[in-house]
Coordinates of C-alpha atoms in Angstrom, one line a residue:
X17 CA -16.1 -74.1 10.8
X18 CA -12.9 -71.8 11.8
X19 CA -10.6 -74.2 10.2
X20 CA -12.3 -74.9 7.0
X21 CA -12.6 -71.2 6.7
X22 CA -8.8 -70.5 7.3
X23 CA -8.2 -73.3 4.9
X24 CA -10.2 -71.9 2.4
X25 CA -8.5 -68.6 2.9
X26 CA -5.2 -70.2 2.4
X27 CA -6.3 -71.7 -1.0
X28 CA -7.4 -68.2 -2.0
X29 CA -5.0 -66.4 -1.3
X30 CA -2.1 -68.9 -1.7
X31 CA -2.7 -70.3 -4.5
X32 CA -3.9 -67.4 -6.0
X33 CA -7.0 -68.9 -7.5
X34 CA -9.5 -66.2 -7.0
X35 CA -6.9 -63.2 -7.7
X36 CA -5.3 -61.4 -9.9
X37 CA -1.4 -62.6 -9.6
X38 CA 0.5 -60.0 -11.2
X39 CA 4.2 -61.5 -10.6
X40 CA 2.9 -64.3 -13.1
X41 CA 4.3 -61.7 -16.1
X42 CA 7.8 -62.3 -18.0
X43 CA 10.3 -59.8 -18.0
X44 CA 11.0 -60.2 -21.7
X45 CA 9.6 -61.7 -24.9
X46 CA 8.4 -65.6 -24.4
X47 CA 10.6 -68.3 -25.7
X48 CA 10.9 -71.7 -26.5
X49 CA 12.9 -74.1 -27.2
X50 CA 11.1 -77.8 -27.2
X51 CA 11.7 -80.7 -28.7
X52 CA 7.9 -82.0 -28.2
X53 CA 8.3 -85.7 -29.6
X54 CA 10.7 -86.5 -26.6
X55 CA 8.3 -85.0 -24.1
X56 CA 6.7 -88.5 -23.7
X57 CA 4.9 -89.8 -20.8
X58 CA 3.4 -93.3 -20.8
X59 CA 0.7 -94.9 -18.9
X60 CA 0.8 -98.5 -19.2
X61 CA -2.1 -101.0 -18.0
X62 CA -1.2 -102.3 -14.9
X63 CA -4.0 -102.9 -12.3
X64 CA -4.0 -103.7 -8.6
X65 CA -0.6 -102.7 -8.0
X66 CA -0.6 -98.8 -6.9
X67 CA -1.4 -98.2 -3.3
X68 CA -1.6 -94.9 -2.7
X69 CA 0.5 -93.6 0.3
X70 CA 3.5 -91.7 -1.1
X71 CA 5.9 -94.2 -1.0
X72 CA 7.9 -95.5 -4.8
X73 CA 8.0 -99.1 -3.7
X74 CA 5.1 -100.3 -6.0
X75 CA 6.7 -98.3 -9.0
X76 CA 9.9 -99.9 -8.8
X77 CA 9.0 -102.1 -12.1
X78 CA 7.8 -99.1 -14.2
X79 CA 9.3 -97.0 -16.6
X80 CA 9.4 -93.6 -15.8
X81 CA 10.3 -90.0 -17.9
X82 CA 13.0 -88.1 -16.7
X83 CA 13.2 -83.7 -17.5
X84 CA 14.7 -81.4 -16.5
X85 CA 13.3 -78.6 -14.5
X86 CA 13.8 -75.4 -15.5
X87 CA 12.2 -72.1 -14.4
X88 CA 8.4 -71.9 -16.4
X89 CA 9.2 -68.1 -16.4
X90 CA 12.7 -68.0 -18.0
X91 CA 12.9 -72.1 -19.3
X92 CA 17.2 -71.1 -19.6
X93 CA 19.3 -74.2 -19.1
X94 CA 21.9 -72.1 -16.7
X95 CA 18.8 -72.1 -14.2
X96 CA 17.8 -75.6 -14.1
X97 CA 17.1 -76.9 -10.6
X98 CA 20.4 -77.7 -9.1
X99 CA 19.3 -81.1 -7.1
X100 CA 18.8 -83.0 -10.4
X101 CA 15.8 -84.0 -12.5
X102 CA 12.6 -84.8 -12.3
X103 CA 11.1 -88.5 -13.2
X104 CA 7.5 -89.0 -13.8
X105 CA 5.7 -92.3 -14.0
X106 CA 2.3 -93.1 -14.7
X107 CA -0.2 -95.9 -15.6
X108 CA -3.8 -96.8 -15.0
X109 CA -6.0 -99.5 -14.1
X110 CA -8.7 -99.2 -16.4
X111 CA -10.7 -96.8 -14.1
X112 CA -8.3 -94.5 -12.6
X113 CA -4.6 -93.0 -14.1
X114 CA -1.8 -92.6 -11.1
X115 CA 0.8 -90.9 -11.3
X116 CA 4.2 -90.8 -9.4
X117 CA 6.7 -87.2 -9.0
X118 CA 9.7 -88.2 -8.0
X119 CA 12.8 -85.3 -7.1
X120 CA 16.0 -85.2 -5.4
X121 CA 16.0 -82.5 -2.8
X122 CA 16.9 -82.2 1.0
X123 CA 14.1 -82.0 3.3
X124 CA 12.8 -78.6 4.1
X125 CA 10.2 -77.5 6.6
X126 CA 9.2 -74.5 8.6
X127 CA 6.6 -74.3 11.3
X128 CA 3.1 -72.4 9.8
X129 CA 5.1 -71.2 6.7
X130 CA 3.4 -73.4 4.0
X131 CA 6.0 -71.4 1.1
X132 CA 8.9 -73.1 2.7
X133 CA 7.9 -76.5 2.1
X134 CA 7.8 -78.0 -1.6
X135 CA 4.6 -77.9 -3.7
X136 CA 4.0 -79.6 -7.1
X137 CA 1.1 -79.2 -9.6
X138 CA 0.1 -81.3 -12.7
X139 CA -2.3 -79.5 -15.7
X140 CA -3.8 -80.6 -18.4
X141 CA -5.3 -79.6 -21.6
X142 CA -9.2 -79.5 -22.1
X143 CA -9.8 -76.9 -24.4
X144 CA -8.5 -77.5 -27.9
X145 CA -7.3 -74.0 -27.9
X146 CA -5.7 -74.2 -24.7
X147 CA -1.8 -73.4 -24.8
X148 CA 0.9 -74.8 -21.8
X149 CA 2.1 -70.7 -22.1
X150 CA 0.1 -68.8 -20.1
X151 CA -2.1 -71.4 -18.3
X152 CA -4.5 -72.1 -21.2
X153 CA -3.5 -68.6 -23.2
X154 CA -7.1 -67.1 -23.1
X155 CA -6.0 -63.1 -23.6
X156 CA -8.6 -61.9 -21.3
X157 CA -8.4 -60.3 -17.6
X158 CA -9.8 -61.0 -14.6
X159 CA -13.2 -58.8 -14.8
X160 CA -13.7 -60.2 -18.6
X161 CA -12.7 -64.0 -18.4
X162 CA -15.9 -66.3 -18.4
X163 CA -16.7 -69.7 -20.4
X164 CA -17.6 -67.7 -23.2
X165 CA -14.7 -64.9 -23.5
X166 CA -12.3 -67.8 -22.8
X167 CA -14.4 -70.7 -24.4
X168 CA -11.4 -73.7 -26.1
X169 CA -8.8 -72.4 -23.5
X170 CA -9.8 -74.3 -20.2
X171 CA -6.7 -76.3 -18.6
X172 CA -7.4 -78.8 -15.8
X173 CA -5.4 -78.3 -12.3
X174 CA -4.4 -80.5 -9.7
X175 CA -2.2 -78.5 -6.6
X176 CA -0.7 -80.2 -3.8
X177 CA 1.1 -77.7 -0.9
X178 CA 3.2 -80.2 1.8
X179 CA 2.5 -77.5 4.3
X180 CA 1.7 -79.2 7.3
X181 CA 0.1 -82.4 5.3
X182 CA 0.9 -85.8 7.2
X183 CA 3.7 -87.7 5.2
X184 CA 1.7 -91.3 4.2
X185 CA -1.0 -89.6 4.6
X186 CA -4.3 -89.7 1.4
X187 CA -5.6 -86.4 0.9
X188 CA -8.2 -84.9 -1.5
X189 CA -11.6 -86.3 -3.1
X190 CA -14.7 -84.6 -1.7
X191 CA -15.1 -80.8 -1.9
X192 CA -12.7 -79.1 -3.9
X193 CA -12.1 -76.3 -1.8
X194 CA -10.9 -78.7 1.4
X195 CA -7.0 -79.1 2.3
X196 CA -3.5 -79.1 1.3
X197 CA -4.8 -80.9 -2.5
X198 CA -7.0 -79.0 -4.6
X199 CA -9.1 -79.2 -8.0
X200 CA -9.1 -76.8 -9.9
X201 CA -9.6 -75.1 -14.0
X202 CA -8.1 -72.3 -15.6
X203 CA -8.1 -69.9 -18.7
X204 CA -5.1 -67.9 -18.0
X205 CA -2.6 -67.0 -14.9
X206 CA -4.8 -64.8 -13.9
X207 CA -8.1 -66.4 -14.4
X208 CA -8.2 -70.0 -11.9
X209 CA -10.5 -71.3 -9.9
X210 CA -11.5 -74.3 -7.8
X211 CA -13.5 -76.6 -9.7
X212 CA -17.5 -75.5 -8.9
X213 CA -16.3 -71.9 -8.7
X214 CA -16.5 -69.2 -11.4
X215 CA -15.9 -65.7 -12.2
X216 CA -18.8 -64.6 -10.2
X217 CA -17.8 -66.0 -7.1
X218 CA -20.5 -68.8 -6.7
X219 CA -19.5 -71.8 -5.1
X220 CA -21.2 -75.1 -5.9
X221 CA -19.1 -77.6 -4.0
X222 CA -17.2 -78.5 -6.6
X223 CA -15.8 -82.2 -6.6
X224 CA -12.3 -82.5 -6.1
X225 CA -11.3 -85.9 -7.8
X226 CA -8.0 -86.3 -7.2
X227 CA -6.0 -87.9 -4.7
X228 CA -2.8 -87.6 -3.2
X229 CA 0.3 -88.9 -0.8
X230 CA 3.9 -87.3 -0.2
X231 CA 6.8 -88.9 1.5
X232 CA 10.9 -88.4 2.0
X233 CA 13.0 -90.9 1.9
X234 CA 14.6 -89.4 4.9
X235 CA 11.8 -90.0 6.9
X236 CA 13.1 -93.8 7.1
X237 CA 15.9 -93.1 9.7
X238 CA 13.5 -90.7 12.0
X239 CA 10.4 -90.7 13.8
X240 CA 8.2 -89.1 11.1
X241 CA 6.5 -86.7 13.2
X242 CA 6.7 -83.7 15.7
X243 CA 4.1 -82.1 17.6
X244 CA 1.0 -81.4 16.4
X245 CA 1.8 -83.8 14.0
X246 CA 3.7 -82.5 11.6
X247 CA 5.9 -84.2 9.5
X248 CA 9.7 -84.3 10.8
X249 CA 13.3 -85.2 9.7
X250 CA 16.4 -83.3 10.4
X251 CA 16.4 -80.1 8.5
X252 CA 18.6 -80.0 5.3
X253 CA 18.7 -84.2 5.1
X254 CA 19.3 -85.3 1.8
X255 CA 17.1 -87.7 0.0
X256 CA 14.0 -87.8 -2.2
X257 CA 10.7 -86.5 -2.7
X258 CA 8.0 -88.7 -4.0
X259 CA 4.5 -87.2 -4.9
X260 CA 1.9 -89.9 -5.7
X261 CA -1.7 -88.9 -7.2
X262 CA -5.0 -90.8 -8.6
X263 CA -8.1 -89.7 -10.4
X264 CA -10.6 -91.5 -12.5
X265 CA -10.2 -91.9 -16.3
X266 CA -13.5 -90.2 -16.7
X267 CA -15.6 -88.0 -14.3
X268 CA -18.8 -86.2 -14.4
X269 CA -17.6 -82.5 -15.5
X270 CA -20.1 -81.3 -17.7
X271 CA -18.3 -77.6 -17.1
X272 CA -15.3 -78.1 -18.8
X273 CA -13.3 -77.6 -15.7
X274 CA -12.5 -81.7 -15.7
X275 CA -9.8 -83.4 -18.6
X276 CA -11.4 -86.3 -19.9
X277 CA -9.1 -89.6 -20.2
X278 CA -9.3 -91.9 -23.1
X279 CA -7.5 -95.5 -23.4
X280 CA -5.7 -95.7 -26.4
X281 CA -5.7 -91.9 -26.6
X282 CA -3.1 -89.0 -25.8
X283 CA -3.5 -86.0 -23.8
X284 CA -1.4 -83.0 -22.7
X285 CA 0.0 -82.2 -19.6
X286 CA 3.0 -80.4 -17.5
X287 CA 4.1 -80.8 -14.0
X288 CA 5.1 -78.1 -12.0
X289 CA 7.5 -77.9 -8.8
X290 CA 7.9 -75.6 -6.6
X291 CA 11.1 -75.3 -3.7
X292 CA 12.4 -73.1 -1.4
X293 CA 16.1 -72.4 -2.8
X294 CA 18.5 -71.5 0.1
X295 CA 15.5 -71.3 2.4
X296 CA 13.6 -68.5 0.9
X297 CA 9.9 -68.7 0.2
X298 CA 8.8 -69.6 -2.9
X299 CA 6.4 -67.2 -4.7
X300 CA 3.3 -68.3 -6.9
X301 CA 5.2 -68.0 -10.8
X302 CA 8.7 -68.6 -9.4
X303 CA 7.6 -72.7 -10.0
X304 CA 10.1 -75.1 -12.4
X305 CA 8.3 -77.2 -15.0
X306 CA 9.2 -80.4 -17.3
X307 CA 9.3 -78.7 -20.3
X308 CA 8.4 -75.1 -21.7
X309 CA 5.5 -76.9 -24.0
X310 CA 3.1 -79.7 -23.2
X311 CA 4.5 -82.9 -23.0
X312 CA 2.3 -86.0 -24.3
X313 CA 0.4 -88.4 -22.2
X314 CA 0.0 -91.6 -23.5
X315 CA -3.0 -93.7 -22.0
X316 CA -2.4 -97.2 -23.6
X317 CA -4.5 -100.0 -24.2
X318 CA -3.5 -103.1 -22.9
X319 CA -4.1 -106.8 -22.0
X320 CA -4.5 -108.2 -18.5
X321 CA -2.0 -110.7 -18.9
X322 CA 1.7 -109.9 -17.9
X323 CA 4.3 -112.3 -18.9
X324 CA 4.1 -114.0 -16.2
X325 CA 0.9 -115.0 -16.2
X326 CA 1.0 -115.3 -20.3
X327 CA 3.5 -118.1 -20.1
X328 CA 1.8 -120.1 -17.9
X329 CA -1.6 -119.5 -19.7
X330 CA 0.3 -120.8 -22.8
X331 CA 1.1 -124.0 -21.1
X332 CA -2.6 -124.2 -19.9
X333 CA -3.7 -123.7 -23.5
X334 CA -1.7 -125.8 -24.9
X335 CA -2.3 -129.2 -22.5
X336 CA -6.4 -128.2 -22.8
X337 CA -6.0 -128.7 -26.6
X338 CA -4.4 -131.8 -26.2
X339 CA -6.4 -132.8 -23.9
X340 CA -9.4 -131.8 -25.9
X341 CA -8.1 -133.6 -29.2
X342 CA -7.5 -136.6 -26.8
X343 CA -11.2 -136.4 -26.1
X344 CA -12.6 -136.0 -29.4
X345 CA -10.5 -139.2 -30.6
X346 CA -12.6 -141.3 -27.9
X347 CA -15.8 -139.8 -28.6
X348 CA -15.8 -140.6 -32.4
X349 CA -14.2 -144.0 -31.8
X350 CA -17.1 -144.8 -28.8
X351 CA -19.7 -143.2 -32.0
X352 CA -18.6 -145.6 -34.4
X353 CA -18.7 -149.0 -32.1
X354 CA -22.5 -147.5 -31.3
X355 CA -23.5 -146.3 -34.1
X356 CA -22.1 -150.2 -36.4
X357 CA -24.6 -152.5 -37.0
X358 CA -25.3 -155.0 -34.9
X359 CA -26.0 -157.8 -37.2
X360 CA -26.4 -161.3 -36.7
X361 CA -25.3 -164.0 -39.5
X362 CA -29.1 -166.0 -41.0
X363 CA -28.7 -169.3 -40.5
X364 CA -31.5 -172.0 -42.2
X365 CA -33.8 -174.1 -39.7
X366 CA -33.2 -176.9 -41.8
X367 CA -29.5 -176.4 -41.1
X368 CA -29.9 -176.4 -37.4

């Protein structure tokens, strides 16, 4: 009971969703410079290939998107993440999208200080009103925000905090307010909560539906964990993050606080990063993002067959239709012997 409370407290307070984050304000007037048709994520049918457990060698055959992350705050091209950029992958089953992050960035960790550690955060449009500026742009504050004041501007949230999760290891599903992976819906910075949760503070075990795995490549030269087990490499090693995520197509929000997936369909998201430049902490608004707009995600509809398995279906096709013209040749050919008639030439007794 202690440590789902202090875990709950983290995802309060950490993450802010409960609270009133007033360094999430810019220090000038909001701009943007986007090129939206190139912000292009696609999610290709590919079942039973994805396991999730954090590591890219199942993605190897799938096209990915590569941005570059610039601060969400000040989206200035002079402030891009130094490491390099970001590629995101995605595709879905039928039943459930995945997603992959994958960053350059040397491996950081520090003891109990979860803001020392990378984070990342995927949102997602619900509301048709609902704006990537401002987390869903609803002009309300935190005492007038509800589903009515707010009503078109909900956003869907997934946040994932490395802290002290276990490198390999799946986290989430269940309740949403449980561990280092969270579920979560809001209106406006200031104005998030974990899905189940609203402005009044009632909790209703919301269902977290997502699912989720980190690694560092790294981690492939060193023992992967330290005491207590917490995940371990040599501080300052250079390599990769990966960040690898599921949740079904469809779920059973009837709140609003869930996107809904549709196959053949597009919806809009962003990805959000957050690192600990020369080993300070991160704060809450100080994240990078893929873009300074919503970029488009692209569920596509498509056939079970790859081309392997199209080929050779070809080549099954095509000896079954000879084989089944072959057939039809004998059948009328065995009809008309039955079918002639069987006569027999009269002959006169008197001949005989």
């Amino acid at each position: 009971m202690v440590v789902r409370f202090l875990l709950l407290a983290f995802l309060v307070f950490g993450f802010g969703l409960t609270r009133r984050v007033n360094s999430h304000e810019e220090s000038g007037e909001w701009s943007c410079v986007s090129n939206s048709k190139e912000m292009h994520i696609q999610a290709d049918f590919k079942p039973g290939i994805i396991t999730l457990d954090g590591c890219a060698d199942d993605w190897e055959d799938i096209d990915g998107s590569e941005f570059s992350l610039r601060p969400a705050l000040d989206p200035d091209e002079n402030h891009e993440y130094k490491d390099g950029k970001m590629t995101v992958k995605a595709l879905h089953d039928g039943n459930s999208v995945f997603f992959l992050l994958q960053v350059d960035g040397n491996y950081v960790y520090s003891k109990g200080d979860i803001k020392k550690s990378p984070s990342v955060a995927l949102m997602f449009q619900i509301g048709d009103n609902a704006t990537y500026h401002n987390m869903g742009g609803c002009k309300e504050q935190k005492g007038s925000c509800t589903n009515k004041t707010c009503k078109g501007h909900e956003v869907d949230l997934m946040h994932f905090v490395i802290g002290n999760a276990i490198p390999g290891r799946l986290y989430g599903g269940g309740d949403s307010s449980f561990g280092p992976l969270v579920d979560a819906y809001a209106w406006n910075p200031h104005c998030r909560y974990l899905n189940g949760m609203g402005p009044s503070g009632n909790h209703s075990s919301g269902q977290n539906n997502w699912k989720g795995a980190w690694w560092h490549s790294s981690f492939a030269d060193n023992s992967g964990f330290v005491e207590e087990d917490s995940p371990y490499s040599k501080g300052g090693e250079k390599g990769t993050y990966y960040f690898e995520f599921a949740r079904p197509l469809r779920t059973m929000d009837r709140l609003q606080q869930d996107v809904q997936f549709t196959i053949d369909w597009s919806s809009k998201m962003s990805v959000a990063f957050w690192y600990p430049v020369d080993g300070k902490q991160w704060v809450g608004s100080g994240h990078y993002t893929i873009n300074c707009d919503w970029a488009s995600l692209d569920i596509a509809f498509g056939s079970i067959l790859t081309d392997a398995s199209r080929s050779g279906w070809d080549m099954a096709s095509a000896f079954a239709l000879l084989f089944s013209v072959a057939a039809l040749c004998i059948a009328i050919f065995v009809s008309y012997h039955v079918s002639r008639p069987n006569t027999v030439k009269f002959a006169p007794v008197e001949n005989l």
